[in-house]
Short mmCIF file of C-alpha atoms in Angstrom, two decimals:
data_model
loop_
_atom_site.label_atom_id
_atom_site.label_comp_id
_atom_site.label_asym_id
_atom_site.label_seq_id
_atom_site.Cartn_x
_atom_site.Cartn_y
_atom_site.Cartn_z
CA MET Q 1 1.71 52.58 -34.42
CA PRO Q 2 5.35 52.07 -33.31
CA HIS Q 3 6.55 48.84 -31.44
CA GLY Q 4 6.70 49.69 -27.53
CA ASP Q 5 4.13 49.98 -24.47
CA ALA Q 6 1.41 52.30 -25.59
CA TYR Q 7 1.19 53.37 -22.14
CA GLY Q 8 4.87 54.47 -22.07
CA MET Q 9 4.62 56.55 -24.78
CA GLU Q 10 2.94 60.00 -25.34
CA GLU Q 11 -0.33 59.01 -26.72
CA THR Q 12 -3.62 61.15 -26.14
CA SER Q 13 -6.32 60.60 -23.75
CA HIS Q 14 -8.42 60.53 -26.40
CA ALA Q 15 -6.63 57.23 -27.95
CA LEU Q 16 -6.58 55.41 -24.31
CA ALA Q 17 -10.11 55.70 -23.85
CA ALA Q 18 -11.37 54.84 -27.15
CA ASP Q 19 -8.91 51.74 -27.04
CA ALA Q 20 -9.90 50.76 -23.62
CA VAL Q 21 -13.70 50.72 -24.61
CA ALA Q 22 -12.47 48.60 -27.80
CA SER Q 23 -10.19 45.95 -25.83
CA SER Q 24 -12.88 45.58 -22.77
CA GLN Q 25 -14.91 43.88 -25.55
CA GLU Q 26 -12.53 41.68 -26.55
CA MET Q 27 -11.24 38.18 -25.01
CA ARG Q 28 -8.43 38.92 -22.66
CA GLN Q 29 -5.22 37.09 -22.72
CA SER Q 30 -2.61 37.54 -19.82
CA MET Q 31 1.35 36.94 -19.68
CA PRO Q 32 3.49 37.08 -16.76
CA LEU Q 33 6.38 39.72 -16.97
CA LEU Q 34 9.73 37.78 -15.60
CA ILE Q 35 13.01 38.96 -14.58
CA SER Q 36 15.61 37.27 -13.40
CA ASN Q 37 13.30 34.06 -13.28
CA ARG Q 38 10.76 36.00 -10.92
CA LYS Q 39 7.58 36.99 -11.47
CA ILE Q 40 7.00 40.59 -11.60
CA ILE Q 41 3.60 41.40 -12.68
CA VAL Q 42 0.61 39.98 -14.86
CA LEU Q 43 -0.15 42.02 -17.91
CA LYS Q 44 -3.18 41.71 -19.96
CA GLY Q 45 -4.16 42.37 -23.59
CA PRO Q 46 -4.91 43.29 -25.97
CA ILE Q 47 -4.98 46.94 -25.28
CA VAL Q 48 -4.29 50.30 -27.83
CA GLY Q 49 -3.37 47.59 -30.43
CA LEU Q 50 -0.80 45.14 -28.23
CA SER Q 51 -1.11 41.95 -27.24
CA ALA Q 52 -0.24 40.78 -23.44
CA THR Q 53 2.63 39.11 -25.02
CA GLU Q 54 3.98 42.10 -26.99
CA ARG Q 55 3.45 44.26 -24.20
CA VAL Q 56 5.45 41.74 -21.65
CA ALA Q 57 8.64 41.81 -24.58
CA ASN Q 58 8.31 45.30 -24.89
CA SER Q 59 8.56 45.78 -21.00
CA THR Q 60 11.39 43.32 -20.27
CA LYS Q 61 13.52 45.13 -23.69
CA ARG Q 62 13.15 48.49 -21.77
CA ILE Q 63 13.86 47.27 -18.38
CA GLU Q 64 17.07 45.18 -19.49
CA ASP Q 65 18.28 48.04 -21.98
CA VAL Q 66 18.10 50.08 -18.26
CA LEU Q 67 20.01 47.27 -16.22
CA ARG Q 68 22.80 46.81 -19.06
CA ALA Q 69 23.52 50.69 -19.13
CA THR Q 70 24.23 51.02 -15.61
CA LYS Q 71 25.96 48.52 -12.51
CA LYS Q 72 23.61 49.85 -9.71
CA VAL Q 73 20.03 49.12 -9.05
CA PRO Q 74 17.95 51.63 -11.55
CA GLN Q 75 16.08 54.25 -9.11
CA ILE Q 76 12.41 53.09 -9.12
CA ALA Q 77 9.74 55.87 -9.43
CA ILE Q 78 5.90 55.71 -9.78
CA GLU Q 79 3.52 58.16 -11.22
CA ASP Q 80 0.00 58.24 -11.90
CA ILE Q 81 -1.17 58.91 -15.54
CA GLU Q 82 -4.43 59.67 -17.50
CA ASP Q 83 -6.30 61.67 -14.61
CA GLY Q 84 -5.08 58.68 -12.41
CA ARG Q 85 -7.03 56.01 -14.66
CA ALA Q 86 -3.44 54.07 -14.94
CA THR Q 87 -0.04 53.93 -13.01
CA ARG Q 88 3.49 54.51 -14.76
CA ILE Q 89 6.66 52.44 -13.30
CA THR Q 90 9.98 54.27 -14.64
CA LEU Q 91 13.42 53.10 -13.87
CA ASP Q 92 15.97 56.01 -13.71
CA GLY Q 93 13.38 58.27 -15.29
CA LYS Q 94 12.68 56.01 -18.13
CA PRO Q 95 9.54 54.26 -18.56
CA ALA Q 96 9.37 50.62 -17.95
CA PHE Q 97 5.69 49.48 -18.21
CA VAL Q 98 2.27 50.90 -17.12
CA VAL Q 99 -0.40 49.09 -15.01
CA THR Q 100 -3.52 49.47 -16.43
CA PRO Q 101 -7.20 48.96 -15.23
CA ILE Q 102 -7.15 45.55 -17.31
CA ASP Q 103 -4.61 44.60 -14.90
CA ILE Q 104 -6.01 44.87 -11.98
CA ASP Q 105 -9.04 43.03 -9.89
CA PRO Q 106 -11.31 45.85 -8.55
CA GLN Q 107 -13.26 42.97 -6.92
CA ALA Q 108 -10.69 42.45 -4.86
CA GLY Q 109 -10.15 46.00 -3.98
CA GLU Q 110 -6.91 46.68 -5.85
CA THR Q 111 -6.22 49.55 -7.65
CA THR Q 112 -3.50 50.72 -10.33
CA GLN Q 113 -1.54 52.42 -7.70
CA ILE Q 114 -1.79 49.44 -4.87
CA VAL Q 115 -0.66 47.42 -7.86
CA ALA Q 116 2.27 49.48 -8.97
CA ARG Q 117 3.87 49.34 -5.32
CA GLU Q 118 3.73 45.90 -5.08
CA THR Q 119 5.33 45.42 -8.43
CA ALA Q 120 7.95 48.19 -7.40
CA LYS Q 121 9.08 45.99 -4.36
CA ARG Q 122 9.56 42.95 -6.46
CA LEU Q 123 10.95 44.13 -9.89
CA HIS Q 124 13.61 46.13 -7.16
CA ASP Q 125 14.68 42.29 -5.95
CA ALA Q 126 14.50 41.03 -9.55
CA MET Q 127 16.75 43.73 -10.23
CA ALA Q 128 19.29 43.27 -7.65
CA GLU Q 129 19.34 39.65 -8.56
CA TRP Q 130 20.28 40.49 -12.09
CA GLN Q 131 22.97 42.60 -11.59
CA GLU Q 132 24.30 39.72 -9.27
CA GLN Q 133 23.94 37.40 -12.02
CA ARG Q 134 26.63 39.19 -13.61
CA THR Q 135 28.88 39.98 -10.87
CA MET Q 136 31.66 36.95 -10.80
CA ARG Q 137 32.71 37.40 -7.23
CA TYR Q 138 29.20 36.69 -6.26
CA ILE Q 139 28.51 33.88 -8.77
CA GLY Q 140 32.06 32.23 -7.48
CA MET Q 141 31.10 32.39 -3.88
CA ALA Q 142 27.54 30.43 -4.83
CA ILE Q 143 29.67 27.61 -6.23
CA LEU Q 144 31.91 27.42 -3.61
CA ARG Q 145 28.91 27.11 -1.12
CA SER Q 146 27.30 24.94 -3.18
CA VAL Q 147 29.86 22.67 -3.68
CA ALA Q 148 30.63 22.90 0.08
CA ALA Q 149 27.14 21.96 0.78
CA THR Q 150 27.14 19.24 -1.52
CA LEU Q 151 30.46 17.51 -0.04
CA ILE Q 152 28.80 17.86 3.20
CA PHE Q 153 25.47 16.00 2.18
CA ALA Q 154 27.93 13.41 0.64
CA ALA Q 155 29.79 12.81 4.15
CA ILE Q 156 26.43 12.57 5.64
CA LEU Q 157 25.18 9.85 3.14
CA TRP Q 158 28.51 8.13 3.65
CA LEU Q 159 28.29 8.30 7.30
CA LEU Q 160 24.80 6.81 7.44
CA ALA Q 161 25.73 4.06 4.95
CA ARG Q 162 28.62 2.80 7.69
CA ALA Q 163 25.87 3.21 10.30
CA ASN Q 164 23.47 1.34 8.40
CA ARG Q 165 26.24 -1.59 7.24
CA TYR Q 166 27.91 -2.02 11.22
CA GLY Q 167 25.95 0.11 13.67
CA MET Q 168 22.05 -0.89 12.77
CA HIS Q 169 22.46 -4.36 13.67
CA LYS Q 170 23.69 -3.58 17.22
CA LEU Q 171 20.82 -1.13 17.44
CA ALA Q 172 18.21 -3.49 16.51
CA MET Q 173 19.39 -6.17 19.04
CA ALA Q 174 19.66 -3.36 21.68
CA GLY Q 175 15.98 -2.37 20.97
CA GLN Q 176 14.62 -6.02 20.84
CA THR Q 177 16.25 -6.57 24.35
CA GLN Q 178 14.57 -3.51 25.53
CA LEU Q 179 11.54 -4.14 24.04
CA GLN Q 180 11.20 -7.69 25.58
CA LYS Q 181 12.84 -6.63 28.83
CA THR Q 182 9.66 -3.97 28.71
CA ALA Q 183 7.02 -5.95 27.84
CA GLY Q 184 7.84 -8.97 29.94
CA GLY Q 185 6.13 -12.05 28.78
CA ARG Q 186 3.59 -10.25 26.73
CA LEU Q 187 5.62 -10.76 23.71
CA ASP Q 188 6.37 -14.34 23.94
CA TRP Q 189 4.19 -15.43 21.11
CA LEU Q 190 6.03 -13.28 18.63
CA ASP Q 191 9.26 -14.98 17.39
CA ARG Q 192 12.58 -13.09 18.12
CA GLY Q 193 13.83 -13.30 14.66
CA PHE Q 194 10.46 -11.13 13.57
CA ILE Q 195 10.94 -8.47 16.11
CA HIS Q 196 14.39 -7.94 15.36
CA VAL Q 197 13.97 -7.72 11.72
CA SER Q 198 10.92 -5.13 12.40
CA ILE Q 199 13.07 -3.16 14.36
CA MET Q 200 15.84 -3.48 11.66
CA ARG Q 201 13.49 -2.18 8.70
CA LEU Q 202 11.95 0.48 11.49
CA LEU Q 203 15.38 1.88 11.78
CA ARG Q 204 15.96 1.83 7.98
CA LEU Q 205 12.58 3.83 6.96
CA LEU Q 206 13.74 6.54 9.39
CA GLY Q 207 17.18 6.56 7.76
CA TRP Q 208 15.96 7.00 4.40
CA MET Q 209 12.98 9.88 5.94
CA LEU Q 210 16.01 11.66 7.04
CA VAL Q 211 18.03 10.97 4.04
CA VAL Q 212 15.08 12.71 2.18
CA ILE Q 213 15.01 15.90 4.43
CA LEU Q 214 18.41 15.97 4.17
CA GLY Q 215 18.34 15.99 0.51
CA ILE Q 216 15.46 18.33 0.06
CA ALA Q 217 17.32 21.06 2.51
CA TRP Q 218 20.49 20.63 0.07
CA LEU Q 219 18.60 21.05 -2.98
CA ILE Q 220 16.78 24.18 -1.42
CA PHE Q 221 20.15 25.47 -0.15
CA VAL Q 222 21.70 25.29 -3.73
CA LEU Q 223 19.09 26.71 -5.58
CA GLU Q 224 18.87 29.91 -3.29
CA GLN Q 225 22.67 30.38 -4.30
CA PHE Q 226 22.34 31.40 -7.63
CA PRO Q 227 19.90 34.44 -8.76
CA TYR Q 228 17.93 32.67 -11.72
CA THR Q 229 17.11 29.66 -9.46
CA ARG Q 230 16.62 31.25 -6.68
CA PRO Q 231 13.18 31.74 -6.85
CA TRP Q 232 12.70 28.22 -7.48
CA GLY Q 233 14.32 27.40 -4.47
CA GLU Q 234 12.30 30.10 -2.25
CA GLY Q 235 8.97 28.40 -3.64
CA PHE Q 236 9.74 25.01 -2.92
CA GLU Q 237 10.88 26.19 0.40
CA ASP Q 238 7.40 27.98 0.80
CA SER Q 239 5.69 25.14 -0.23
CA LEU Q 240 6.69 22.70 2.14
CA VAL Q 241 6.53 25.12 5.03
CA GLN Q 242 2.99 25.94 3.84
CA LEU Q 243 2.33 22.03 3.65
CA LEU Q 244 3.72 21.63 7.21
CA ALA Q 245 2.01 24.40 8.29
CA ASP Q 246 -1.43 23.35 7.00
CA SER Q 247 -0.84 19.64 8.43
CA ALA Q 248 -0.05 21.24 11.85
CA ARG Q 249 -3.32 23.23 12.00
CA GLN Q 250 -5.21 20.28 10.37
CA GLY Q 251 -4.01 18.00 13.44
CA VAL Q 252 -4.27 20.96 16.22
CA ALA Q 253 -7.94 20.99 14.90
CA ALA Q 254 -8.17 17.05 14.83
CA VAL Q 255 -7.14 16.59 18.42
CA PRO Q 256 -10.86 17.26 19.77
CA GLY Q 257 -12.32 14.74 17.30
CA LEU Q 258 -9.49 12.23 18.10
CA VAL Q 259 -10.06 12.63 21.83
CA LEU Q 260 -13.82 11.59 21.42
CA VAL Q 261 -13.07 8.90 19.42
CA ALA Q 262 -10.36 7.32 21.75
CA ILE Q 263 -13.23 7.90 24.21
CA ILE Q 264 -15.63 5.71 21.90
CA ALA Q 265 -12.78 3.13 21.78
CA VAL Q 266 -12.45 2.89 25.28
CA ILE Q 267 -15.89 2.66 26.31
CA ALA Q 268 -16.41 0.08 23.53
CA ARG Q 269 -13.74 -1.87 24.52
CA MET Q 270 -14.87 -1.87 28.39
CA ILE Q 271 -17.88 -3.02 26.98
CA MET Q 272 -16.46 -5.76 25.12
CA ARG Q 273 -14.47 -6.99 28.26
CA ILE Q 274 -17.53 -6.96 30.37
CA VAL Q 275 -19.40 -9.33 27.39
CA SER Q 276 -16.43 -11.42 27.35
CA GLU Q 277 -16.44 -12.19 31.43
CA PHE Q 278 -20.54 -12.70 30.91
CA PHE Q 279 -19.95 -15.32 28.58
CA ARG Q 280 -16.87 -16.64 29.79
CA ARG Q 281 -18.84 -17.55 33.31
CA VAL Q 282 -21.72 -18.70 31.27
CA GLY Q 283 -19.84 -21.07 29.20
CA ALA Q 284 -18.08 -22.16 32.27
CA GLY Q 285 -21.29 -22.96 33.84
CA LYS Q 286 -20.81 -20.26 36.55
CA ILE Q 287 -23.84 -18.33 35.55
CA GLU Q 288 -26.99 -20.10 34.00
CA VAL Q 289 -29.25 -18.38 31.51
CA THR Q 290 -32.64 -20.36 29.99
CA TRP Q 291 -31.96 -18.29 27.03
CA LEU Q 292 -28.35 -19.37 26.29
CA SER Q 293 -26.82 -22.66 26.03
CA THR Q 294 -23.09 -23.71 26.45
CA ASP Q 295 -22.90 -24.30 22.61
CA THR Q 296 -24.23 -20.97 21.36
CA VAL Q 297 -22.10 -18.77 23.68
CA ARG Q 298 -19.24 -18.32 21.54
CA PRO Q 299 -21.60 -17.30 18.62
CA THR Q 300 -23.70 -15.00 20.66
CA GLN Q 301 -20.61 -13.45 21.91
CA ARG Q 302 -19.48 -12.88 18.48
CA ILE Q 303 -22.87 -11.06 17.48
CA VAL Q 304 -22.78 -8.85 20.50
CA ASN Q 305 -19.32 -7.58 19.55
CA PHE Q 306 -19.79 -7.23 16.36
CA ILE Q 307 -22.75 -5.15 17.39
CA VAL Q 308 -20.81 -2.73 19.58
CA VAL Q 309 -18.16 -2.48 17.11
CA ALA Q 310 -20.31 -1.40 14.45
CA PHE Q 311 -22.24 0.74 16.86
CA ALA Q 312 -18.73 2.55 17.82
CA LEU Q 313 -17.95 2.60 14.29
CA VAL Q 314 -20.95 4.49 13.39
CA MET Q 315 -20.48 7.06 16.78
CA ALA Q 316 -16.73 7.74 15.62
CA TYR Q 317 -16.98 8.15 12.22
CA PRO Q 318 -17.89 11.82 11.75
CA TYR Q 319 -15.02 12.92 14.42
CA LEU Q 320 -12.51 11.14 12.09
CA PRO Q 321 -9.77 13.66 10.44
CA GLY Q 322 -11.14 14.08 7.04
CA ALA Q 323 -14.36 12.64 7.48
CA GLY Q 324 -16.25 15.51 5.81
CA THR Q 325 -13.80 15.62 2.64
CA GLU Q 326 -14.92 14.62 -0.57
CA ALA Q 327 -11.68 11.92 -0.54
CA PHE Q 328 -13.28 10.32 2.61
CA LYS Q 329 -16.74 10.45 1.12
CA GLY Q 330 -15.61 8.42 -2.04
CA LEU Q 331 -13.65 6.25 0.05
CA SER Q 332 -17.05 5.18 1.72
CA VAL Q 333 -18.63 4.75 -1.27
CA LEU Q 334 -15.90 2.77 -2.67
CA ILE Q 335 -15.71 0.35 0.03
CA GLY Q 336 -19.69 0.08 0.34
CA LEU Q 337 -19.62 -0.69 -3.23
CA MET Q 338 -16.64 -3.51 -2.76
CA ILE Q 339 -18.95 -4.64 0.22
CA SER Q 340 -22.39 -5.02 -1.78
CA LEU Q 341 -20.72 -6.68 -4.72
CA GLY Q 342 -18.45 -9.25 -3.11
CA GLY Q 343 -19.83 -9.24 0.80
CA ALA Q 344 -22.94 -11.24 -0.26
CA SER Q 345 -21.46 -14.61 -0.34
CA ILE Q 346 -19.55 -13.79 2.74
CA ILE Q 347 -22.45 -12.59 4.67
CA GLY Q 348 -24.38 -16.09 3.56
CA GLN Q 349 -21.38 -18.00 4.77
CA ALA Q 350 -21.52 -15.98 8.18
CA LEU Q 351 -25.25 -16.35 8.22
CA SER Q 352 -25.15 -20.31 7.54
CA GLY Q 353 -22.48 -20.44 10.39
CA LEU Q 354 -24.62 -19.10 12.66
CA ILE Q 355 -27.66 -21.13 11.94
CA LEU Q 356 -25.60 -24.11 12.42
CA MET Q 357 -24.38 -23.07 15.64
CA TYR Q 358 -27.97 -22.06 16.86
CA ILE Q 359 -29.86 -25.29 15.44
CA LYS Q 360 -26.98 -27.15 17.19
CA ALA Q 361 -26.48 -29.46 14.33
CA PHE Q 362 -23.19 -30.50 15.72
CA LYS Q 363 -20.80 -29.57 18.08
CA THR Q 364 -16.99 -29.76 18.12
CA GLY Q 365 -16.13 -33.50 18.67
CA ASP Q 366 -18.58 -34.95 17.14
CA TYR Q 367 -18.35 -37.70 14.36
CA VAL Q 368 -20.56 -36.77 11.27
CA ARG Q 369 -21.16 -37.45 8.33
CA ILE Q 370 -21.56 -33.86 5.81
CA GLY Q 371 -22.53 -35.10 1.84
CA GLU Q 372 -19.41 -37.54 0.95
CA ALA Q 373 -17.40 -35.96 3.95
CA GLU Q 374 -16.82 -37.84 7.20
CA GLY Q 375 -14.90 -37.07 10.20
CA VAL Q 376 -14.57 -35.77 13.52
CA ILE Q 377 -15.55 -31.55 13.90
CA THR Q 378 -12.50 -30.14 14.90
CA ASP Q 379 -14.48 -26.08 14.40
CA VAL Q 380 -17.37 -24.57 13.41
CA GLY Q 381 -16.37 -21.29 12.72
CA MET Q 382 -18.61 -18.37 11.18
CA PHE Q 383 -17.44 -19.12 7.95
CA THR Q 384 -16.18 -22.52 7.51
CA THR Q 385 -16.61 -25.88 9.34
CA ARG Q 386 -13.37 -28.39 9.96
CA MET Q 387 -13.30 -31.62 10.01
CA ARG Q 388 -10.35 -34.08 10.69
CA THR Q 389 -11.14 -37.69 8.84
CA GLY Q 390 -10.17 -41.35 9.64
CA THR Q 391 -6.99 -40.64 7.69
CA GLU Q 392 -5.73 -37.77 9.49
CA GLN Q 393 -6.89 -35.10 6.48
CA GLU Q 394 -8.44 -31.99 7.30
CA ILE Q 395 -11.52 -31.06 5.29
CA ILE Q 396 -12.71 -27.55 5.04
CA LEU Q 397 -16.30 -27.24 4.13
CA PRO Q 398 -18.27 -23.94 3.46
CA ASN Q 399 -20.99 -23.16 5.70
CA LYS Q 400 -23.46 -22.50 3.44
CA SER Q 401 -22.61 -26.11 1.38
CA VAL Q 402 -22.51 -27.43 4.88
CA MET Q 403 -26.28 -26.34 5.31
CA GLU Q 404 -27.21 -27.41 1.70
CA SER Q 405 -25.85 -30.85 2.61
CA THR Q 406 -27.59 -34.19 4.41
CA THR Q 407 -25.84 -34.02 8.01
CA VAL Q 408 -25.53 -37.83 9.90
CA ASN Q 409 -24.46 -36.84 13.23
CA TYR Q 410 -23.17 -40.56 14.72
CA SER Q 411 -22.20 -38.81 18.18
CA ARG Q 412 -26.01 -38.63 19.18
CA PRO Q 413 -27.38 -42.13 19.80
CA SER Q 414 -30.92 -42.43 20.80
CA SER Q 415 -29.95 -42.95 24.71
CA GLY Q 416 -26.53 -42.77 26.32
CA SER Q 417 -24.15 -41.17 24.94
CA GLY Q 418 -21.08 -41.67 22.67
CA CYS Q 419 -20.29 -42.11 19.21
CA ILE Q 420 -22.57 -44.69 16.73
CA ILE Q 421 -20.63 -46.95 14.63
CA ASP Q 422 -22.37 -49.43 11.96
CA THR Q 423 -21.16 -51.62 9.42
CA THR Q 424 -22.36 -54.01 6.91
CA VAL Q 425 -21.95 -57.64 6.03
CA THR Q 426 -23.48 -59.88 3.41
CA ILE Q 427 -23.89 -63.59 4.11
CA GLY Q 428 -25.38 -66.06 1.79
CA TYR Q 429 -28.95 -67.68 2.64
CA THR Q 430 -27.37 -71.31 3.54
CA THR Q 431 -26.00 -69.61 6.55
CA PRO Q 432 -28.70 -69.24 9.47
CA TRP Q 433 -29.48 -66.01 10.31
CA ARG Q 434 -29.19 -66.44 13.93
CA GLN Q 435 -26.05 -67.49 13.90
CA VAL Q 436 -24.71 -64.10 11.69
CA GLU Q 437 -26.29 -62.30 14.13
CA ALA Q 438 -24.95 -63.86 17.16
CA MET Q 439 -21.43 -64.00 15.41
CA LEU Q 440 -21.65 -60.25 14.85
CA LEU Q 441 -22.79 -59.46 18.38
CA GLU Q 442 -20.11 -61.90 19.40
CA ALA Q 443 -17.65 -59.60 17.71
CA VAL Q 444 -18.75 -56.22 19.20
CA LYS Q 445 -18.27 -58.06 22.63
CA ARG Q 446 -14.47 -59.02 22.06
CA THR Q 447 -13.60 -55.26 20.77
CA PRO Q 448 -12.96 -53.37 24.04
CA TYR Q 449 -14.04 -49.85 22.83
CA PHE Q 450 -17.79 -50.67 22.65
CA ALA Q 451 -20.30 -49.35 25.49
CA ASP Q 452 -22.81 -52.17 27.04
CA GLN Q 453 -25.54 -49.46 26.85
CA PRO Q 454 -27.26 -48.75 24.80
CA GLN Q 455 -26.78 -52.35 23.71
CA PRO Q 456 -25.43 -53.20 19.88
CA PHE Q 457 -28.15 -54.56 17.55
CA VAL Q 458 -28.13 -56.25 14.18
CA ARG Q 459 -30.85 -55.64 11.44
CA GLN Q 460 -31.20 -57.42 8.12
CA THR Q 461 -31.65 -54.24 5.80
CA ALA Q 462 -32.09 -56.44 2.55
CA LEU Q 463 -33.11 -59.82 0.95
CA SER Q 464 -31.25 -59.82 -2.23
CA ASP Q 465 -31.23 -62.30 -4.91
CA PHE Q 466 -28.24 -64.26 -3.72
CA TYR Q 467 -27.42 -63.20 0.19
CA VAL Q 468 -28.89 -61.20 3.20
CA GLU Q 469 -27.55 -57.72 4.01
CA TYR Q 470 -26.85 -57.59 7.77
CA LYS Q 471 -25.74 -54.22 9.56
CA LEU Q 472 -24.44 -54.42 13.04
CA VAL Q 473 -25.00 -51.02 15.16
CA ALA Q 474 -22.84 -50.49 17.96
CA CYS Q 475 -22.00 -47.63 20.42
CA LEU Q 476 -18.68 -46.52 21.21
CA LYS Q 477 -17.82 -45.91 24.93
CA PRO Q 478 -17.44 -41.98 25.87
CA HIS Q 479 -14.10 -40.38 25.76
CA ALA Q 480 -12.70 -43.94 24.02
CA ASP Q 481 -9.18 -43.76 23.50
CA MET Q 482 -9.62 -44.64 20.00
CA THR Q 483 -10.79 -42.65 16.72
CA ARG Q 484 -13.89 -43.88 14.87
CA SER Q 485 -11.51 -45.20 12.18
CA GLY Q 486 -9.30 -47.16 14.45
CA ALA Q 487 -12.34 -48.66 16.53
CA LEU Q 488 -14.22 -49.72 13.05
CA THR Q 489 -11.00 -51.37 11.86
CA ALA Q 490 -10.64 -53.13 15.08
CA LEU Q 491 -14.13 -54.51 14.76
CA HIS Q 492 -13.71 -55.50 11.77
CA GLY Q 493 -10.82 -58.02 12.60
CA HIS Q 494 -12.94 -59.35 15.28
CA ILE Q 495 -15.65 -59.88 12.74
CA GLN Q 496 -13.43 -61.95 10.78
CA ASP Q 497 -11.96 -63.83 13.77
CA VAL Q 498 -15.31 -64.79 14.98
CA PHE Q 499 -16.54 -65.97 11.44
CA ASN Q 500 -13.30 -67.78 10.70
CA THR Q 501 -13.56 -69.50 14.58
CA TYR Q 502 -17.12 -70.43 13.68
CA GLY Q 503 -16.41 -71.91 9.88
CA VAL Q 504 -18.40 -69.34 8.36
CA GLN Q 505 -17.23 -68.04 4.76
CA ILE Q 506 -17.85 -64.16 4.64
CA MET Q 507 -18.90 -63.63 1.17
CA SER Q 508 -21.65 -62.88 -1.54
CA PRO Q 509 -22.56 -65.81 -3.59
CA HIS Q 510 -23.48 -65.50 -7.02
CA TYR Q 511 -24.73 -68.30 -9.69
CA GLU Q 512 -26.05 -68.84 -12.59
CA SER Q 513 -28.48 -71.50 -12.38
CA ASP Q 514 -30.31 -73.15 -10.05
CA PRO Q 515 -28.69 -76.20 -7.84
CA PRO Q 516 -30.27 -79.63 -7.84
CA GLU Q 517 -31.08 -79.16 -4.50
CA PRO Q 518 -33.28 -76.35 -2.79
CA GLN Q 519 -30.70 -74.18 -0.55
CA VAL Q 520 -32.53 -74.21 2.39
CA ILE Q 521 -31.86 -74.55 6.19
CA LYS Q 522 -33.66 -77.58 8.25
CA GLU Q 523 -35.12 -76.44 11.19
CA GLY Q 524 -32.67 -78.52 13.14
CA ASP Q 525 -29.86 -76.40 12.02
CA TRP Q 526 -31.43 -73.19 12.83
CA ARG Q 527 -29.49 -72.55 15.81
CA PRO Q 528 -25.99 -73.32 15.44
CA HIS Q 529 -23.48 -72.34 17.87
CA PRO Q 530 -22.93 -69.68 19.09
CA ALA Q 531 -26.50 -68.80 18.26
CA LYS Q 532 -28.94 -69.11 21.34
CA PRO Q 533 -32.98 -69.38 21.31
CA SER Q 534 -34.54 -66.04 21.58
CA ALA Q 535 -38.20 -64.25 21.70
CA GLN Q 536 -37.80 -64.41 17.86
CA ASP Q 537 -38.08 -68.34 17.73
CA SER Q 538 -41.50 -68.64 19.23
#
């Protein structure tokens, strides 16, 4: 078999039929036929002993031989062969290649004649460009146009750089002034520097987008100037046009869904505003609801808002652009998995916060002890509780740990209101207990921050081996202009002053052996000043 396209030579129909039947049972290979870097047709093989690569190589050689023999675009002709089962394409009467039944897709309605006609059109354009590639005048003009486009592109980049250096700041200042003028006082919470920097970055982003667009336009223009690179430029341009067209179609198709999403968002926002106004009136005492107290207004409002937002998201989800795509579904699964794995602790913290709010263990302003931490509650949040100690340190406690700790609320006395303060002193047995109690109560009276009701009291909490332990309990006045640590400091100072006044030493005695005389107090010395007779003496 000579090297050449079998269908371009005078072969008998019997050889064609026999080889076609044999080849139909073999694995098909395909190879594109390229002229001037343009795909003309995809030839397949093996057939008549030739592979797809050999068919393409032979066809390319015959076409280029015809092109080199003339300076004009060869005349293309199409003719049926083998009783119409195949179609041959000739150039100036010379065979180029044959479109065979294995080169078409019958299921798509293709025939060798239809494919040959489409192939002839592409071949004509490719041969015209092949001739252009060998025309110095055309190549020179293409180079000049490309250089001119490059210079224009460079000049635009230079102008943009100059504008970015000198005009961007003024433009950002003008935009900042106009934005603040339009928004009125609604942007007072934003720093002016932040607004200026944000506008600057937005302008830079727009500048870079313009540079990218101009760069793509320049690249496409330059590629299309040269016959060999023209298919790349056209393909790039077609891809961009197709991408923009698809994006536009998807955007138009998404408009009804986005309108529904906007309506759902507006309705949810209106419901949240109504709920917020209702809870604001309940918190202000303008509306009385038996099942809702002022302490549970905030958590209840948060729960209702969360339910409204969750319901709105569920309703709006099917109408979001791309909600039915596999990428969107995969993202939803990923987010759900992340919430499942990492959200257990967060949900536990949130539930603990809600429980703390509803059981009213404490509220903002209460002085409490939670585990080893002691101070004033400044905020009870959904996830954490904030406390400020007497030394002006802020402690942030996770609500879950608060639930697991013992909480002592000093701001809830048995009667009245205010903050409970207690302190402990240990005095030896040689000091009458009545005198110690009287001196402690007098120290409370000297401290102006404590209330008369409920009355302060002293308890003997332990009779140790060497001393008695006295605990003084008093209540701060409501809204006293003093912190608990400050009031406790003032009370300790007055205790020392009172004990010094009456000559009683504050100490916890220890000794190694019994004294020679029993350490007891005679009955006549049971009530030294400032102690007075009481019901306990009877």
